[in-house]
PDB file of C-alpha atoms in Angstrom:
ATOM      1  CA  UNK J   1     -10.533  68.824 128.201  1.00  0.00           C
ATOM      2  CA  UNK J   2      -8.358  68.316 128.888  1.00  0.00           C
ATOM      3  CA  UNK J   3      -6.666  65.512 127.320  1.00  0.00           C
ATOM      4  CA  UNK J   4      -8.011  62.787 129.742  1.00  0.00           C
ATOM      5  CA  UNK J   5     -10.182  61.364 127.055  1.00  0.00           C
ATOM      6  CA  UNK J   6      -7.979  58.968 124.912  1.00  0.00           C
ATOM      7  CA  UNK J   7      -9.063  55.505 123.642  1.00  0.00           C
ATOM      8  CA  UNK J   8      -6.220  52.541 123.828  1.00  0.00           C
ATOM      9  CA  UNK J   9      -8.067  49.815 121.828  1.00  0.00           C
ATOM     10  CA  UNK J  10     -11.000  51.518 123.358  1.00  0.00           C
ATOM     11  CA  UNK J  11      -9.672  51.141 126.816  1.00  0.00           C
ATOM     12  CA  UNK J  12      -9.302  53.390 129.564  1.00  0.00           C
ATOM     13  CA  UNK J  13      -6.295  52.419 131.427  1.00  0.00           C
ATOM     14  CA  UNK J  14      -3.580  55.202 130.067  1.00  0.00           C
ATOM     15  CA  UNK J  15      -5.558  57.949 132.035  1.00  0.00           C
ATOM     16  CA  UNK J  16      -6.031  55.508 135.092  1.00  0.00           C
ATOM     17  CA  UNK J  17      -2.608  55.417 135.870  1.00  0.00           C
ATOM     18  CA  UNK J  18      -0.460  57.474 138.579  1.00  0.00           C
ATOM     19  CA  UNK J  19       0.730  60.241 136.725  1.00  0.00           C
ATOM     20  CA  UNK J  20      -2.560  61.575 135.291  1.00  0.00           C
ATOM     21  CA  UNK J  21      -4.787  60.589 138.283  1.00  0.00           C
ATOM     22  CA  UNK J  22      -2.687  61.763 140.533  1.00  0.00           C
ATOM     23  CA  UNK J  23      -2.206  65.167 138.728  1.00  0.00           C
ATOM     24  CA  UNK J  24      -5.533  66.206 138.520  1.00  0.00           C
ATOM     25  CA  UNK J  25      -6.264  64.997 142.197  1.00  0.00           C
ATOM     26  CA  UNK J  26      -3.264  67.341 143.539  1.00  0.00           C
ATOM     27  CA  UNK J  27      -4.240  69.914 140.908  1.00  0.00           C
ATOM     28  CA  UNK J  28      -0.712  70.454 139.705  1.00  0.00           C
ATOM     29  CA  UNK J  29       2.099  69.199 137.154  1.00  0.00           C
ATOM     30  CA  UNK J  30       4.867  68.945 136.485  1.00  0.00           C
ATOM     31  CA  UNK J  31       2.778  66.503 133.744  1.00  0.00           C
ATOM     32  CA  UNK J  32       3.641  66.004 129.416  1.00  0.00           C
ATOM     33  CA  UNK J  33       3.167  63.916 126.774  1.00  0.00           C
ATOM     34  CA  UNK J  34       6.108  62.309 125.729  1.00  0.00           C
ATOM     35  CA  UNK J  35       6.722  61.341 122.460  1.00  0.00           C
ATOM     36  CA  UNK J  36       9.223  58.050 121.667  1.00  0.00           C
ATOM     37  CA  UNK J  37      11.855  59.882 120.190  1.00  0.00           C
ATOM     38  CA  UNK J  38      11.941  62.088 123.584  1.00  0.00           C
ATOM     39  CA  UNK J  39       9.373  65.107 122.497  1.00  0.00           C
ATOM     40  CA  UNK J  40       7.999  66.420 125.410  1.00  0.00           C
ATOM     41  CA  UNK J  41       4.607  68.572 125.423  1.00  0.00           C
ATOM     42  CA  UNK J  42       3.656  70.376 128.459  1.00  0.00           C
ATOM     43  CA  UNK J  43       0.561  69.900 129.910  1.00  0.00           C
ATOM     44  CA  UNK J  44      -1.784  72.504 131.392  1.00  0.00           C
ATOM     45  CA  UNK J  45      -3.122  70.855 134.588  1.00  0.00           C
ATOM     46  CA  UNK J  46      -2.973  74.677 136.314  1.00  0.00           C
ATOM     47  CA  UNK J  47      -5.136  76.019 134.572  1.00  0.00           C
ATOM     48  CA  UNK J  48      -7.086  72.855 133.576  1.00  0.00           C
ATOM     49  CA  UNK J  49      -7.923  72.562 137.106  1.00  0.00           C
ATOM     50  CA  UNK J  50      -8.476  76.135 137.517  1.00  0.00           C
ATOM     51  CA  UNK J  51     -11.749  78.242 136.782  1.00  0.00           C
ATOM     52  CA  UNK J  52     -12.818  78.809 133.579  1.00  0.00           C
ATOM     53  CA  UNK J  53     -10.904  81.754 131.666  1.00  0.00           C
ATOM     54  CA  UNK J  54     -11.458  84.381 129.491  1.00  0.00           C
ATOM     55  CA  UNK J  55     -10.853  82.338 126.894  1.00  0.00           C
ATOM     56  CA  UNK J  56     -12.842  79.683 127.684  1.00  0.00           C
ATOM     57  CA  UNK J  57     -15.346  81.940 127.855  1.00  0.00           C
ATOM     58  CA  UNK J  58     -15.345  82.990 124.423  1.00  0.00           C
ATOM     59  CA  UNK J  59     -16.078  79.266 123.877  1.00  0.00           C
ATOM     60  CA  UNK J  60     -18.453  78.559 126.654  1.00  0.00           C
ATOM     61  CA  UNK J  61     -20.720  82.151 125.134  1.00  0.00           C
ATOM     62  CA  UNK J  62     -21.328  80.408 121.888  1.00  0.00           C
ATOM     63  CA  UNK J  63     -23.059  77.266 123.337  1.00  0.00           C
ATOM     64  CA  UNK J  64     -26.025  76.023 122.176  1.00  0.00           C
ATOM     65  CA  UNK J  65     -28.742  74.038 123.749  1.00  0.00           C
ATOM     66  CA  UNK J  66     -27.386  71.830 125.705  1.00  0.00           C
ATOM     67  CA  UNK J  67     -24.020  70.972 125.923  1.00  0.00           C
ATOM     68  CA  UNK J  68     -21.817  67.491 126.085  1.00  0.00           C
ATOM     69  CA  UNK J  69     -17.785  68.401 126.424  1.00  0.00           C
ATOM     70  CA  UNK J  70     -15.855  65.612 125.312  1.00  0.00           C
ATOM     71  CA  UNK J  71     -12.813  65.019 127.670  1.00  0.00           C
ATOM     72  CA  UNK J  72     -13.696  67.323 130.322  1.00  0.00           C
ATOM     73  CA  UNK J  73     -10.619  66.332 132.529  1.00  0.00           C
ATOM     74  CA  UNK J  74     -11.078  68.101 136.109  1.00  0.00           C
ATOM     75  CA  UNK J  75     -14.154  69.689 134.758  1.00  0.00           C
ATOM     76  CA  UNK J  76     -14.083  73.750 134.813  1.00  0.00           C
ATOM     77  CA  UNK J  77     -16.212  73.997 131.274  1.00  0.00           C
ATOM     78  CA  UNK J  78     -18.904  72.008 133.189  1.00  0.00           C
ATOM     79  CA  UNK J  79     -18.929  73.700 136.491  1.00  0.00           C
ATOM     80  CA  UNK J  80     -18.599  77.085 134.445  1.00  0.00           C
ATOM     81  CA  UNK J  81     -21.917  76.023 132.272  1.00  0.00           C
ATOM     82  CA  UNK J  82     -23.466  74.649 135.345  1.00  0.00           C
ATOM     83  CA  UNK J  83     -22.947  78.064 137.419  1.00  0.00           C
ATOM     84  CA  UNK J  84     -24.672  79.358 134.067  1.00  0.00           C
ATOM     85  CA  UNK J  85     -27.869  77.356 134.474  1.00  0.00           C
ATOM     86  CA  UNK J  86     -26.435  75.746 131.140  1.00  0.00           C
ATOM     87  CA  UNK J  87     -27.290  71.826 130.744  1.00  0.00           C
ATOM     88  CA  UNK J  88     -24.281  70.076 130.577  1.00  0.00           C
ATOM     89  CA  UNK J  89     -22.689  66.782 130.645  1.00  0.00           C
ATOM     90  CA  UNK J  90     -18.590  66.124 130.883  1.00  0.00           C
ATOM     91  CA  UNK J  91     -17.259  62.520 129.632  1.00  0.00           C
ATOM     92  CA  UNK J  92     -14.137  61.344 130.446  1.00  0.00           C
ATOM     93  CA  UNK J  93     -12.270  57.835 130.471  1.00  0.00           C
ATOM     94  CA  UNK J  94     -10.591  59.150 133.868  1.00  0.00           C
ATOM     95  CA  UNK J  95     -12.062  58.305 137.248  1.00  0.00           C
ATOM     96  CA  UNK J  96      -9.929  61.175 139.333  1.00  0.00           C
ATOM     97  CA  UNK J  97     -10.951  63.518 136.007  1.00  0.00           C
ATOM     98  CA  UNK J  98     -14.326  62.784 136.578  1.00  0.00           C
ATOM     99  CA  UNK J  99     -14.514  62.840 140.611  1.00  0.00           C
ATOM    100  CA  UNK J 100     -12.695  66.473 140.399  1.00  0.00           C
ATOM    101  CA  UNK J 101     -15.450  66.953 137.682  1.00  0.00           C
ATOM    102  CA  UNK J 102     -18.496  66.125 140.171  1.00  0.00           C
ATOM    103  CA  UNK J 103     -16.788  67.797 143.300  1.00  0.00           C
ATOM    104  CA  UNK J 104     -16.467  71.152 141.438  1.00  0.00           C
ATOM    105  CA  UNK J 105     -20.564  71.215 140.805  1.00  0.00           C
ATOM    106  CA  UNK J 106     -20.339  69.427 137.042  1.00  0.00           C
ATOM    107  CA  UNK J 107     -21.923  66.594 135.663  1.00  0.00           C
ATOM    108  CA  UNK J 108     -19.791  64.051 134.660  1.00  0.00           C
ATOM    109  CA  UNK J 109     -19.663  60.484 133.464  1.00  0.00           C
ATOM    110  CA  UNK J 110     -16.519  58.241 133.113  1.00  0.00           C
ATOM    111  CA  UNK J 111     -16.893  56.937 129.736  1.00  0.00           C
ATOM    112  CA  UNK J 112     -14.928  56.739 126.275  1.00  0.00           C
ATOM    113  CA  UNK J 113     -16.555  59.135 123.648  1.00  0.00           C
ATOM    114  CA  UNK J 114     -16.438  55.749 121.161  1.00  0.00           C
ATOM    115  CA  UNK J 115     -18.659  53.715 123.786  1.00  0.00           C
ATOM    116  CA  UNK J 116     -22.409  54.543 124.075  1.00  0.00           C
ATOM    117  CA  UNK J 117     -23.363  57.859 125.595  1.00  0.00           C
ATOM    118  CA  UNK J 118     -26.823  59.338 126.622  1.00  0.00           C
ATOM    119  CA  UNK J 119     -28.343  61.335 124.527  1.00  0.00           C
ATOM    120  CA  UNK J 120     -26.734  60.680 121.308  1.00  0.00           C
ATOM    121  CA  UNK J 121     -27.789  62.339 118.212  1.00  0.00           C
ATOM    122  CA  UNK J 122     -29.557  65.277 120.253  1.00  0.00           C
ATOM    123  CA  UNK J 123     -26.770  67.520 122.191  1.00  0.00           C
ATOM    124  CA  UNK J 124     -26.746  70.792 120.493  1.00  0.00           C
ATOM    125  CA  UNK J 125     -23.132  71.535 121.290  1.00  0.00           C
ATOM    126  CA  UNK J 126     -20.011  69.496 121.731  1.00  0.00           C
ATOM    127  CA  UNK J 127     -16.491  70.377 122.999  1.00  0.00           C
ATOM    128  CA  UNK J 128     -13.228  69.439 122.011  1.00  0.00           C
ATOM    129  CA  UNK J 129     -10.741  71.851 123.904  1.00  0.00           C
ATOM    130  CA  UNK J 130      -7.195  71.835 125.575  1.00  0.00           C
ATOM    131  CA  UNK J 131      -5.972  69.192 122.266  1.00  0.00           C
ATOM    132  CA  UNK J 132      -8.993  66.784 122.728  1.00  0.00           C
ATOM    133  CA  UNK J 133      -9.167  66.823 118.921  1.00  0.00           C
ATOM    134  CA  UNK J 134      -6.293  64.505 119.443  1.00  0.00           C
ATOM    135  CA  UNK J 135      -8.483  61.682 121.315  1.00  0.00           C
ATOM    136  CA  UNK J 136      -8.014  58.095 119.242  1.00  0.00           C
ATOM    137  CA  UNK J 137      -4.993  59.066 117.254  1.00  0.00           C
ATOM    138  CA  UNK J 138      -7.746  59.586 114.133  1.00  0.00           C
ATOM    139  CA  UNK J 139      -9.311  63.137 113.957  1.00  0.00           C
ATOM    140  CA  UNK J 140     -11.382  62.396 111.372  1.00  0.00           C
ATOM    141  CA  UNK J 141     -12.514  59.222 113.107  1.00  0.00           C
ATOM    142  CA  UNK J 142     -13.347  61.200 116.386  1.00  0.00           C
ATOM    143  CA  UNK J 143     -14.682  63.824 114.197  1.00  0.00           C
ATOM    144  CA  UNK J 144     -17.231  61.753 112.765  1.00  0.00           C
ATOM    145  CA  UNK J 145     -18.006  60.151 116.066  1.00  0.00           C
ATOM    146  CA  UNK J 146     -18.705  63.361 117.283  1.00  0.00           C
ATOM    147  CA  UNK J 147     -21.053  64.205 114.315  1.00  0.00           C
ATOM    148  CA  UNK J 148     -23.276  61.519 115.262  1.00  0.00           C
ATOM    149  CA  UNK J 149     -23.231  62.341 119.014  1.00  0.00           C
ATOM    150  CA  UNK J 150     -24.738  65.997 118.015  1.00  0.00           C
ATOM    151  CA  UNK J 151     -28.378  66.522 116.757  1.00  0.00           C
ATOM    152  CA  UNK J 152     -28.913  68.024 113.575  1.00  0.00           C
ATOM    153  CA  UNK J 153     -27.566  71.261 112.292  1.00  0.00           C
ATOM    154  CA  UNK J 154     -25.420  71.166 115.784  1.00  0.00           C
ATOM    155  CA  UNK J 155     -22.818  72.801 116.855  1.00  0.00           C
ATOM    156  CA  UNK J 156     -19.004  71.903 117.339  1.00  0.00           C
ATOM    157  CA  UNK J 157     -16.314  73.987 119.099  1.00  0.00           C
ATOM    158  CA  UNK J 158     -13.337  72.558 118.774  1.00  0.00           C
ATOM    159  CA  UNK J 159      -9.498  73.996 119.631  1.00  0.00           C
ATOM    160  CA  UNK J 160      -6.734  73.669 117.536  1.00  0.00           C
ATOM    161  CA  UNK J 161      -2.928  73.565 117.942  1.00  0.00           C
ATOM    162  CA  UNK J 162      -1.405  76.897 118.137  1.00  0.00           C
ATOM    163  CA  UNK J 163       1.141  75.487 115.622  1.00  0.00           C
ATOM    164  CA  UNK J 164       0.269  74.040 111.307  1.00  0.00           C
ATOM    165  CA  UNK J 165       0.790  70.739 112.535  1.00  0.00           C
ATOM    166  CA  UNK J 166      -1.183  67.347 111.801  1.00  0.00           C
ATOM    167  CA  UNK J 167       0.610  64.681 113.049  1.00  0.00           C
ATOM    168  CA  UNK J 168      -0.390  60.872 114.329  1.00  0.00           C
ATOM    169  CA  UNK J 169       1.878  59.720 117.433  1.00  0.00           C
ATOM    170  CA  UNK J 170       2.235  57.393 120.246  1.00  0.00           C
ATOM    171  CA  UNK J 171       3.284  59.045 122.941  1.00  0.00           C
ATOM    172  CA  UNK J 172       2.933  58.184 127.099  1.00  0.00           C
ATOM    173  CA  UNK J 173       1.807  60.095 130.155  1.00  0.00           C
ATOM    174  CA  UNK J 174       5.298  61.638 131.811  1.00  0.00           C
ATOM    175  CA  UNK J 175       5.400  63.150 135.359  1.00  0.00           C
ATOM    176  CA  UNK J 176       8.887  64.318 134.815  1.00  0.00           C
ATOM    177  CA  UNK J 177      10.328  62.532 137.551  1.00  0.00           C
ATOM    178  CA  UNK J 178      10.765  59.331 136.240  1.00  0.00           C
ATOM    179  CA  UNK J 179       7.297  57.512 136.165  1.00  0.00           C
ATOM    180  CA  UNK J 180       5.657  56.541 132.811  1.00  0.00           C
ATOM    181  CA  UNK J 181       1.922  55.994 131.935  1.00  0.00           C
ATOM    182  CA  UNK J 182       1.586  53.051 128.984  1.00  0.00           C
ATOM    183  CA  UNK J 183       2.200  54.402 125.249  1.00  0.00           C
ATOM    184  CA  UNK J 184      -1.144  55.465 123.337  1.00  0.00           C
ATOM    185  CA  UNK J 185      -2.191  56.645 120.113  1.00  0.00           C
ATOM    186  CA  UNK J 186      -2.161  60.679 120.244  1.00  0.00           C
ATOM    187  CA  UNK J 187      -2.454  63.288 117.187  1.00  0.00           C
ATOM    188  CA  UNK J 188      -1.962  66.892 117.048  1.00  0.00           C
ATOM    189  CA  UNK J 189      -3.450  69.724 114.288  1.00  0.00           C
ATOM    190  CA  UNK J 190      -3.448  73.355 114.143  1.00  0.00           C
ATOM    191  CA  UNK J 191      -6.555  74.718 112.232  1.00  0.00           C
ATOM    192  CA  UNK J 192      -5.717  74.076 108.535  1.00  0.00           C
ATOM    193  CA  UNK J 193      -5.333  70.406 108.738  1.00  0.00           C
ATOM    194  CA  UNK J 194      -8.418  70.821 111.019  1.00  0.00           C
ATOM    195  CA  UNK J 195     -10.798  72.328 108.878  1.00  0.00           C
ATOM    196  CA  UNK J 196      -9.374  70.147 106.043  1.00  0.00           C
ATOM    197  CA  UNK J 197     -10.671  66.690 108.146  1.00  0.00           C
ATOM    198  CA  UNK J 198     -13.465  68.276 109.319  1.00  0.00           C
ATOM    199  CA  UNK J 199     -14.883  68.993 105.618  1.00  0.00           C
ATOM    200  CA  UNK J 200     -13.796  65.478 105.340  1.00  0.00           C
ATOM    201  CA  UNK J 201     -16.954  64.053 107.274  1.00  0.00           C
ATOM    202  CA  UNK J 202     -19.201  66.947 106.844  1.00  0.00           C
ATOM    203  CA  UNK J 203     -18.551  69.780 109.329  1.00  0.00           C
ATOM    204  CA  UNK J 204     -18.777  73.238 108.218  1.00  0.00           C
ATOM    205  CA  UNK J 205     -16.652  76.304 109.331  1.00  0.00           C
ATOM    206  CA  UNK J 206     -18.884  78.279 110.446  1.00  0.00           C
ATOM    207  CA  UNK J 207     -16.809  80.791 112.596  1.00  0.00           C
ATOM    208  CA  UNK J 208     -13.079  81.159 113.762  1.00  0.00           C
ATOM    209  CA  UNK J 209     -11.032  83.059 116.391  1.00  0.00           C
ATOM    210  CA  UNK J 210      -8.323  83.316 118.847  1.00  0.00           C
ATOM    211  CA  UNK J 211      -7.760  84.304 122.342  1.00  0.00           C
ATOM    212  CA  UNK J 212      -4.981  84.039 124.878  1.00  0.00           C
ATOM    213  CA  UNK J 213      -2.970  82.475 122.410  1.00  0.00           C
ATOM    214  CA  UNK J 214      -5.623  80.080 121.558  1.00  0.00           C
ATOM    215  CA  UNK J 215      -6.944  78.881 118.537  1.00  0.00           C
ATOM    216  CA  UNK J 216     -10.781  77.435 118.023  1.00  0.00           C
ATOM    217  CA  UNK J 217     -13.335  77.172 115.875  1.00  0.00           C
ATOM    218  CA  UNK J 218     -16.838  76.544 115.806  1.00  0.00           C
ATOM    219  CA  UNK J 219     -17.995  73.807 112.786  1.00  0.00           C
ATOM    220  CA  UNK J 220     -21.647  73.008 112.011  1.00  0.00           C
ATOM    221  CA  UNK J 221     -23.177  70.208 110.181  1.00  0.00           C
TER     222      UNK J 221
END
């Protein structure tokens, strides 16, 4: 989740570069998302590559069947639901994501969510946490992506900006000391504009609540 799951004209190469890979191999920042007009967004590799909270946990206890999380980054939703005895499968674009992902006890493959995945059509939960929602630039794109990666009646849990936002942007990885991934398409919403594109393609609210500052949701179809 961790925002390692981007497409670039369904390429992989943002989150193959330095900054990111070599983040999540250290297992430290300083890392953000840097906008073009200078915006800078802090990014969570701490706890990213931490164990799973308390938070995620109020996430991880709604789960259903088994589970694909989209973007898993270093992987501590999938080692959590693997230490569960939950069936789970992380997908990421980012080798070092993924690698961290296996080492921790996860399953992982590296792979855009818009390319074919296993299973499609039959995982009874999917996750989009830690801004994932943002993947492609298009929420309502990735949302409907995701609707056909879930089986009937499933389940999303998705997070949502803490603040009423829904904006598209191009922004680049930044380690804060200078180095630069390439620019990629990026968006960000809090849970109105959310829930607005998810109705769009057909998900349902069916529950909502926060946690640690958090914001998520789960939608069915």
């Amino acid at each position: 989740m961790t925002l390692g799951e981007l497409t670039v004209g369904r390429s992989t190469g943002a989150w193959s570069s330095d900054p990111y890979a070599d983040a999540v191999h250290v297992g430290r920042g300083p890392l953000f998302l840097r906008r073009a007009d200078g915006w800078l967004l802090p990014l969570e590799v701490e706890r990213w590559c931490a164990d799973a909270d308390a938070a995620d946990m109020t996430v991880l206890d709604r789960c259903e069947g088994e589970v694909i999380d989209i973007g898993c980054g270093p992987g501590r939703l999938v080692a959590a639901l693997a230490a569960l005895g939950r069936p789970a499968l992380g997908v990421d674009v980012s080798p070092a994501a993924v690698a961290r992902t296996r080492r921790t006890g996860g399953s992982a493959l590296c792979r855009s969510v818009f390319n074919p995945l296993p299973g499609e059509g039959r995982w009874g939960t999917a996750l989009l946490l830690d801004g994932n929602i943002g993947i492609g630039g298009d929420p309502r794109a990735l949302l409907a992506r995701v609707a056909a990666i879930t089986a009937p009646r499933g389940l999303l849990l998705v997070e949502a900006a803490a603040a009423d936002v829904d904006e598209r942007v191009r922004v680049r990885v930044d380690d804060g000391r200078g180095r630069l991934g390439p620019a990629f398409p990026w968006a960000r919403v809090g849970m109105t504009a959310l829930l607005r594109h998810a109705d769009a393609v057909g998900w349902r609210m069916a529950d909502r609540w926060e946690s640690a500052d958090r914001s998520f949701a789960a939608l069915r179809l």
